[in-house]
mmCIF file of C-alpha atoms and ligand atoms in Angstrom:
data_model
loop_
_atom_site.group_PDB
_atom_site.id
_atom_site.type_symbol
_atom_site.label_atom_id
_atom_site.label_comp_id
_atom_site.label_asym_id
_atom_site.label_seq_id
_atom_site.Cartn_x
_atom_site.Cartn_y
_atom_site.Cartn_z
ATOM 1 C CA MET A 1 -2.309 11.247 11.915
ATOM 2 C CA ARG A 2 -1.576 14.788 10.627
ATOM 3 C CA ILE A 3 1.794 15.298 8.979
ATOM 4 C CA ASP A 4 3.226 18.331 7.181
ATOM 5 C CA VAL A 5 3.831 17.867 3.427
ATOM 6 C CA GLY A 6 7.381 19.019 4.099
ATOM 7 C CA ASN A 7 9.675 18.929 1.077
ATOM 8 C CA GLY A 8 7.251 16.892 -0.987
ATOM 9 C CA LEU A 9 5.703 13.440 -1.010
ATOM 10 C CA ASP A 10 5.749 10.507 -3.382
ATOM 11 C CA PHE A 11 2.626 8.394 -2.934
ATOM 12 C CA ILE A 12 3.128 4.826 -4.143
ATOM 13 C CA GLY A 13 0.298 2.491 -5.152
ATOM 14 C CA ASP A 14 -0.030 -1.199 -4.208
ATOM 15 C CA ILE A 15 3.433 -2.752 -4.633
ATOM 16 C CA HIS A 16 2.321 -6.341 -3.926
ATOM 17 C CA ALA A 17 5.855 -7.683 -3.538
ATOM 18 C CA CYS A 18 7.043 -6.329 -6.907
ATOM 19 C CA TYR A 19 10.336 -5.192 -5.398
ATOM 20 C CA ASP A 20 12.256 -4.706 -8.673
ATOM 21 C CA GLU A 21 9.605 -2.401 -10.106
ATOM 22 C CA PHE A 22 9.495 -0.526 -6.799
ATOM 23 C CA LEU A 23 13.251 0.107 -6.796
ATOM 24 C CA GLU A 24 13.077 1.199 -10.421
ATOM 25 C CA LEU A 25 10.319 3.644 -9.513
ATOM 26 C CA LEU A 26 12.355 5.060 -6.628
ATOM 27 C CA SER A 27 15.269 5.602 -8.967
ATOM 28 C CA LYS A 28 13.000 7.361 -11.489
ATOM 29 C CA LEU A 29 11.777 9.586 -8.649
ATOM 30 C CA GLY A 30 15.369 10.519 -7.807
ATOM 31 C CA TYR A 31 15.903 8.500 -4.621
ATOM 32 C CA GLN A 32 19.443 7.310 -3.993
ATOM 33 C CA LYS A 33 20.782 4.554 -1.769
ATOM 34 C CA ASN A 34 22.977 5.979 1.009
ATOM 35 C CA ASP A 35 25.855 4.326 2.917
ATOM 36 C CA ASN A 36 23.405 2.802 5.401
ATOM 37 C CA GLY A 37 21.462 1.120 2.612
ATOM 38 C CA LEU A 38 18.549 3.555 2.929
ATOM 39 C CA TYR A 39 16.927 5.337 0.013
ATOM 40 C CA THR A 40 16.875 9.097 0.495
ATOM 41 C CA HIS A 41 15.896 11.941 -1.798
ATOM 42 C CA PRO A 42 18.326 14.844 -2.372
ATOM 43 C CA ASN A 43 15.449 17.318 -1.848
ATOM 44 C CA GLY A 44 14.239 15.630 1.333
ATOM 45 C CA ARG A 45 11.097 14.159 -0.194
ATOM 46 C CA LYS A 46 9.367 11.260 1.554
ATOM 47 C CA ILE A 47 7.714 8.061 0.401
ATOM 48 C CA VAL A 48 4.095 7.266 1.283
ATOM 49 C CA SER A 49 2.887 3.711 0.707
ATOM 50 C CA LEU A 50 -0.842 3.095 0.381
ATOM 51 C CA GLY A 51 -0.370 -0.392 1.862
ATOM 52 C CA ASP A 52 -0.532 -3.896 0.344
ATOM 53 C CA VAL A 53 3.230 -3.841 -0.097
ATOM 54 C CA MET A 54 3.274 -7.657 0.192
ATOM 55 C CA SER A 55 1.426 -10.769 -1.136
ATOM 56 C CA ARG A 56 0.678 -12.036 -4.672
ATOM 57 C CA GLY A 57 4.104 -11.034 -6.074
ATOM 58 C CA PRO A 58 7.632 -12.455 -5.729
ATOM 59 C CA GLU A 59 9.356 -10.496 -2.918
ATOM 60 C CA SER A 60 7.138 -9.748 0.050
ATOM 61 C CA ILE A 61 9.878 -9.908 2.683
ATOM 62 C CA LYS A 62 12.100 -7.428 0.846
ATOM 63 C CA CYS A 63 9.188 -5.016 0.453
ATOM 64 C CA MET A 64 8.199 -5.288 4.116
ATOM 65 C CA MET A 65 11.850 -4.930 5.160
ATOM 66 C CA PHE A 66 12.082 -1.762 3.095
ATOM 67 C CA PHE A 67 9.160 -0.158 4.916
ATOM 68 C CA LEU A 68 10.278 -1.471 8.288
ATOM 69 C CA GLU A 69 13.611 0.310 7.894
ATOM 70 C CA HIS A 70 12.400 3.452 6.131
ATOM 71 C CA VAL A 71 9.412 4.084 8.409
ATOM 72 C CA LYS A 72 11.704 3.691 11.417
ATOM 73 C CA ALA A 73 14.204 6.133 9.895
ATOM 74 C CA GLY A 74 11.442 8.690 9.227
ATOM 75 C CA LEU A 75 11.922 8.448 5.454
ATOM 76 C CA ALA A 76 8.615 6.767 4.624
ATOM 77 C CA TYR A 77 5.058 6.310 5.821
ATOM 78 C CA MET A 78 2.828 3.298 5.356
ATOM 79 C CA ILE A 79 -0.848 2.842 6.108
ATOM 80 C CA ASP A 80 -2.981 -0.172 6.970
ATOM 81 C CA SER A 81 -4.445 -2.348 4.189
ATOM 82 C CA ASN A 82 -6.388 -5.570 3.700
ATOM 83 C CA HIS A 83 -3.405 -7.832 2.929
ATOM 84 C CA GLY A 84 -1.309 -6.043 5.540
ATOM 85 C CA TRP A 85 -3.959 -6.690 8.163
ATOM 86 C CA LYS A 86 -4.306 -10.351 7.160
ATOM 87 C CA ILE A 87 -0.535 -10.871 7.406
ATOM 88 C CA ALA A 88 -0.420 -8.986 10.730
ATOM 89 C CA ARG A 89 -3.024 -11.339 12.205
ATOM 90 C CA TRP A 90 -1.197 -14.366 10.804
ATOM 91 C CA LEU A 91 2.075 -13.158 12.340
ATOM 92 C CA ASP A 92 0.202 -12.676 15.600
ATOM 93 C CA GLY A 93 -0.632 -16.392 15.587
ATOM 94 C CA ARG A 94 -4.351 -15.919 14.973
ATOM 95 C CA LYS A 95 -6.300 -18.394 12.889
ATOM 96 C CA VAL A 96 -6.474 -16.969 9.375
ATOM 97 C CA GLN A 97 -6.666 -18.550 5.948
ATOM 98 C CA LEU A 98 -3.804 -17.438 3.755
ATOM 99 C CA ARG A 99 -5.103 -17.026 0.192
ATOM 100 C CA HIS A 100 -5.272 -14.450 -2.607
ATOM 101 C CA GLY A 101 -1.472 -14.422 -2.685
ATOM 102 C CA ASP A 102 -0.970 -14.264 1.082
ATOM 103 C CA GLU A 103 0.181 -17.886 0.982
ATOM 104 C CA ASN A 104 3.279 -16.637 -0.902
ATOM 105 C CA VAL A 105 4.330 -14.728 2.212
ATOM 106 C CA GLU A 106 4.278 -17.932 4.261
ATOM 107 C CA ILE A 107 6.374 -19.711 1.625
ATOM 108 C CA GLU A 108 8.895 -16.868 1.642
ATOM 109 C CA PHE A 109 9.181 -17.070 5.419
ATOM 110 C CA MET A 110 9.792 -20.836 5.261
ATOM 111 C CA GLU A 111 12.624 -20.229 2.803
ATOM 112 C CA TYR A 112 13.935 -17.390 4.933
ATOM 113 C CA GLU A 113 14.009 -19.661 7.979
ATOM 114 C CA LYS A 114 15.914 -22.367 6.087
ATOM 115 C CA LYS A 115 18.504 -19.764 5.162
ATOM 116 C CA TYR A 116 18.775 -17.696 8.345
ATOM 117 C CA GLY A 117 17.456 -19.920 11.124
ATOM 118 C CA LYS A 118 14.498 -19.851 13.450
ATOM 119 C CA GLN A 119 15.594 -17.105 15.801
ATOM 120 C CA LYS A 120 16.286 -14.519 13.111
ATOM 121 C CA THR A 121 13.017 -15.383 11.401
ATOM 122 C CA GLU A 122 11.010 -15.003 14.612
ATOM 123 C CA THR A 123 12.620 -11.638 15.332
ATOM 124 C CA LEU A 124 11.800 -10.391 11.849
ATOM 125 C CA LYS A 125 8.220 -11.678 12.036
ATOM 126 C CA LYS A 126 7.709 -9.844 15.315
ATOM 127 C CA LYS A 127 8.989 -6.589 13.841
ATOM 128 C CA PHE A 128 6.716 -6.913 10.794
ATOM 129 C CA LYS A 129 3.750 -7.663 13.018
ATOM 130 C CA THR A 130 4.334 -4.521 15.070
ATOM 131 C CA LEU A 131 4.785 -2.360 11.973
ATOM 132 C CA LEU A 132 1.589 -3.677 10.371
ATOM 133 C CA MET A 133 -0.491 -3.523 13.545
ATOM 134 C CA GLU A 134 0.596 0.041 14.275
ATOM 135 C CA SER A 135 -0.086 1.377 10.768
ATOM 136 C CA PRO A 136 -2.945 3.907 10.838
ATOM 137 C CA SER A 137 -6.010 3.630 8.610
ATOM 138 C CA HIS A 138 -5.161 6.919 6.923
ATOM 139 C CA TYR A 139 -2.905 9.937 7.094
ATOM 140 C CA ILE A 140 -3.767 13.584 6.573
ATOM 141 C CA PHE A 141 -1.034 15.717 5.053
ATOM 142 C CA THR A 142 -1.075 19.434 5.739
ATOM 143 C CA GLN A 143 0.426 22.606 4.308
ATOM 144 C CA ASN A 144 0.503 25.739 6.495
ATOM 145 C CA ASN A 145 -1.613 23.764 8.999
ATOM 146 C CA LYS A 146 -4.347 23.255 6.411
ATOM 147 C CA ASP A 147 -5.487 19.745 5.500
ATOM 148 C CA LYS A 148 -4.520 19.119 1.877
ATOM 149 C CA VAL A 149 -4.215 15.408 1.121
ATOM 150 C CA VAL A 150 -5.563 12.225 2.676
ATOM 151 C CA CYS A 151 -4.180 8.806 1.841
ATOM 152 C CA THR A 152 -6.076 5.611 2.515
ATOM 153 C CA HIS A 153 -5.866 2.077 1.150
ATOM 154 C CA ALA A 154 -9.331 1.248 -0.182
ATOM 155 C CA GLY A 155 -11.466 4.282 0.572
ATOM 156 C CA ILE A 156 -12.809 6.644 3.185
ATOM 157 C CA LYS A 157 -15.991 8.578 3.898
ATOM 158 C CA ASP A 158 -15.613 12.310 4.423
ATOM 159 C CA GLU A 159 -16.991 12.064 7.955
ATOM 160 C CA TYR A 160 -14.313 9.471 8.877
ATOM 161 C CA ILE A 161 -11.372 11.705 8.045
ATOM 162 C CA GLY A 162 -9.257 12.423 11.127
ATOM 163 C CA LYS A 163 -10.988 9.754 13.217
ATOM 164 C CA GLU A 164 -10.092 6.165 14.008
ATOM 165 C CA ASN A 165 -12.207 3.252 15.246
ATOM 166 C CA SER A 166 -12.735 -0.348 14.145
ATOM 167 C CA GLN A 167 -15.494 0.540 11.662
ATOM 168 C CA ILE A 168 -13.312 3.218 10.051
ATOM 169 C CA LYS A 169 -10.323 0.871 9.973
ATOM 170 C CA ASN A 170 -12.387 -1.740 8.140
ATOM 171 C CA PHE A 171 -13.740 0.775 5.651
ATOM 172 C CA CYS A 172 -10.223 2.011 4.890
ATOM 173 C CA ARG A 173 -8.978 -1.582 4.447
ATOM 174 C CA TYR A 174 -11.757 -2.953 2.243
ATOM 175 C CA GLY A 175 -13.668 0.065 0.961
ATOM 176 C CA ASP A 176 -17.423 0.221 0.733
ATOM 177 C CA VAL A 177 -18.087 -3.480 0.280
ATOM 178 C CA SER A 178 -21.674 -4.674 0.292
ATOM 179 C CA GLY A 179 -21.576 -8.453 0.230
ATOM 180 C CA MET A 180 -20.256 -10.862 -2.405
ATOM 181 C CA ASP A 181 -21.330 -11.651 -5.936
ATOM 182 C CA GLU A 182 -22.076 -15.204 -7.180
ATOM 183 C CA THR A 183 -18.337 -15.836 -7.825
ATOM 184 C CA GLY A 184 -17.410 -14.861 -4.263
ATOM 185 C CA LYS A 185 -15.897 -11.541 -5.261
ATOM 186 C CA PRO A 186 -16.737 -8.429 -3.204
ATOM 187 C CA ILE A 187 -19.372 -6.065 -4.571
ATOM 188 C CA ARG A 188 -17.774 -2.639 -4.311
ATOM 189 C CA LYS A 189 -19.665 0.600 -4.045
ATOM 190 C CA ASP A 190 -18.101 3.759 -5.392
ATOM 191 C CA TRP A 191 -17.517 5.680 -2.152
ATOM 192 C CA PHE A 192 -15.519 8.308 -4.086
ATOM 193 C CA LYS A 193 -18.660 9.573 -5.836
ATOM 194 C CA GLU A 194 -19.767 10.914 -2.442
ATOM 195 C CA HIS A 195 -16.577 12.867 -1.740
ATOM 196 C CA LYS A 196 -17.042 16.632 -1.603
ATOM 197 C CA GLY A 197 -14.665 19.546 -1.236
ATOM 198 C CA ASP A 198 -11.055 20.384 -2.004
ATOM 199 C CA LEU A 199 -9.335 17.788 0.129
ATOM 200 C CA LEU A 200 -7.508 15.392 -2.177
ATOM 201 C CA ILE A 201 -7.906 11.682 -1.387
ATOM 202 C CA ILE A 202 -5.334 9.254 -2.753
ATOM 203 C CA TRP A 203 -6.168 5.566 -2.653
ATOM 204 C CA GLY A 204 -5.336 2.159 -4.167
ATOM 205 C CA HIS A 205 -6.578 -1.407 -3.608
ATOM 206 C CA ASP A 206 -8.887 -1.652 -6.609
ATOM 207 C CA PRO A 207 -6.644 -1.981 -9.679
ATOM 208 C CA LYS A 208 -7.483 0.303 -12.606
ATOM 209 C CA PRO A 209 -5.496 0.365 -15.870
ATOM 210 C CA GLU A 210 -4.946 4.129 -15.496
ATOM 211 C CA PRO A 211 -5.213 6.487 -12.524
ATOM 212 C CA LEU A 212 -8.890 7.123 -11.867
ATOM 213 C CA ILE A 213 -9.646 10.734 -10.995
ATOM 214 C CA VAL A 214 -13.117 11.519 -9.594
ATOM 215 C CA ASN A 215 -14.201 14.397 -7.296
ATOM 216 C CA ASN A 216 -10.698 15.118 -5.973
ATOM 217 C CA THR A 217 -9.958 11.455 -5.405
ATOM 218 C CA ILE A 218 -7.236 9.584 -7.278
ATOM 219 C CA ASN A 219 -6.815 5.825 -7.501
ATOM 220 C CA ILE A 220 -3.130 5.030 -8.068
ATOM 221 C CA ASP A 221 -3.260 1.210 -8.049
ATOM 222 C CA GLN A 222 -2.440 0.299 -11.624
ATOM 223 C CA GLY A 223 -2.039 -3.388 -10.880
ATOM 224 C CA VAL A 224 1.704 -3.907 -11.225
ATOM 225 C CA VAL A 225 1.381 -7.485 -9.910
ATOM 226 C CA PHE A 226 -1.248 -8.209 -12.602
ATOM 227 C CA GLY A 227 1.153 -7.076 -15.331
ATOM 228 C CA GLY A 228 0.053 -3.425 -15.208
ATOM 229 C CA LYS A 229 2.250 -0.701 -13.794
ATOM 230 C CA LEU A 230 3.412 0.726 -10.496
ATOM 231 C CA THR A 231 2.366 4.325 -9.978
ATOM 232 C CA ALA A 232 3.796 7.202 -8.001
ATOM 233 C CA TYR A 233 1.849 10.418 -7.516
ATOM 234 C CA ARG A 234 4.003 13.380 -6.611
ATOM 235 C CA TYR A 235 2.679 16.043 -4.322
ATOM 236 C CA PRO A 236 2.550 19.039 -4.527
ATOM 237 C CA GLU A 237 3.690 18.661 -8.161
ATOM 238 C CA GLN A 238 0.555 16.624 -9.042
ATOM 239 C CA GLU A 239 2.541 14.490 -11.415
ATOM 240 C CA PHE A 240 2.315 10.759 -12.189
ATOM 241 C CA ILE A 241 5.390 8.572 -12.643
ATOM 242 C CA PHE A 242 4.998 4.962 -13.804
ATOM 243 C CA VAL A 243 7.054 1.791 -14.065
ATOM 244 C CA GLU A 244 5.715 -1.008 -16.251
ATOM 245 C CA ALA A 245 5.545 -4.490 -14.713
ATOM 246 C CA ALA A 246 8.212 -6.881 -16.004
ATOM 247 C CA LYS A 247 5.465 -9.525 -16.186
ATOM 248 C CA ASN A 248 2.106 -10.617 -14.832
ATOM 249 C CA TYR A 249 3.168 -12.130 -11.494
ATOM 250 C CA SER A 250 -0.343 -12.933 -10.271
ATOM 251 C CA GLY A 251 -0.851 -15.958 -12.485
ATOM 252 C CA ARG A 252 -4.282 -14.583 -13.234
ATOM 253 C CA GLU A 253 -5.036 -14.649 -16.954
ATOM 254 C CA ILE A 254 -8.834 -14.797 -16.960
ATOM 255 C CA ASP A 255 -10.565 -12.013 -15.104
ATOM 256 C CA ASN A 256 -7.337 -10.037 -14.790
ATOM 257 C CA PRO A 257 -8.294 -6.555 -13.512
ATOM 258 C CA ILE A 258 -5.799 -4.862 -15.842
ATOM 259 C CA THR A 259 -6.281 -6.718 -19.123
ATOM 260 C CA LYS A 260 -10.042 -7.298 -18.924
ATOM 261 C CA HIS A 261 -10.840 -3.616 -19.548
HETATM 262 MN MN1 MN B 301 -5.837 -4.120 -1.171
#
């Protein structure tokens, strides 16, 4: 899970099927579509998704297709995430309840099947399943063989970095969750307050109106699907680039994580 920073990285927060905003962000970052339909950067930069590329928003299949093709071509990286894991298990035929926007993915697949037929749909589902199941809980990016940046979906403890087991995978997917509150929402503990040292941790999952910077950790989920914005964090430039959401796609008006603050 160690990768050299190379010619620079563009970390992208939770896209949640907001494909238009994602393409706009790529264009702002200087990526261009080549003759094979792939987005490349003239300086050889690469895209790093923090997961949750699908669900809630309008175009899950397009977003998953993007990462399927770009990860395969070595142009992007994507890590595991809570929605990603749920969809992976659903695609694997396991019994899961599709909610919190995951049901939109099923609807998209039904429409896809009507348009392209059963065989093509099954092939695509299988490819998505493999991509999602094989995504690691986190990546460590290095410069001159020194660990510089870690990316994870919902959080990580310092002692987990560089290791992988089912407990670590769950922590990275859901964060430090200690039960549910009376409305059934997870009670989240602030794992990032415990982070020590120079290693930069970039994470998403928990939408904040602006990037939250604490102890060398940065949350770059600015809730594009809730009508917020999609964030890119450029490394090593340490620069934020944003695209505003065209609308609030989530349908959530009350208790919206972006507007309630
Ligand atoms: Mn998430």
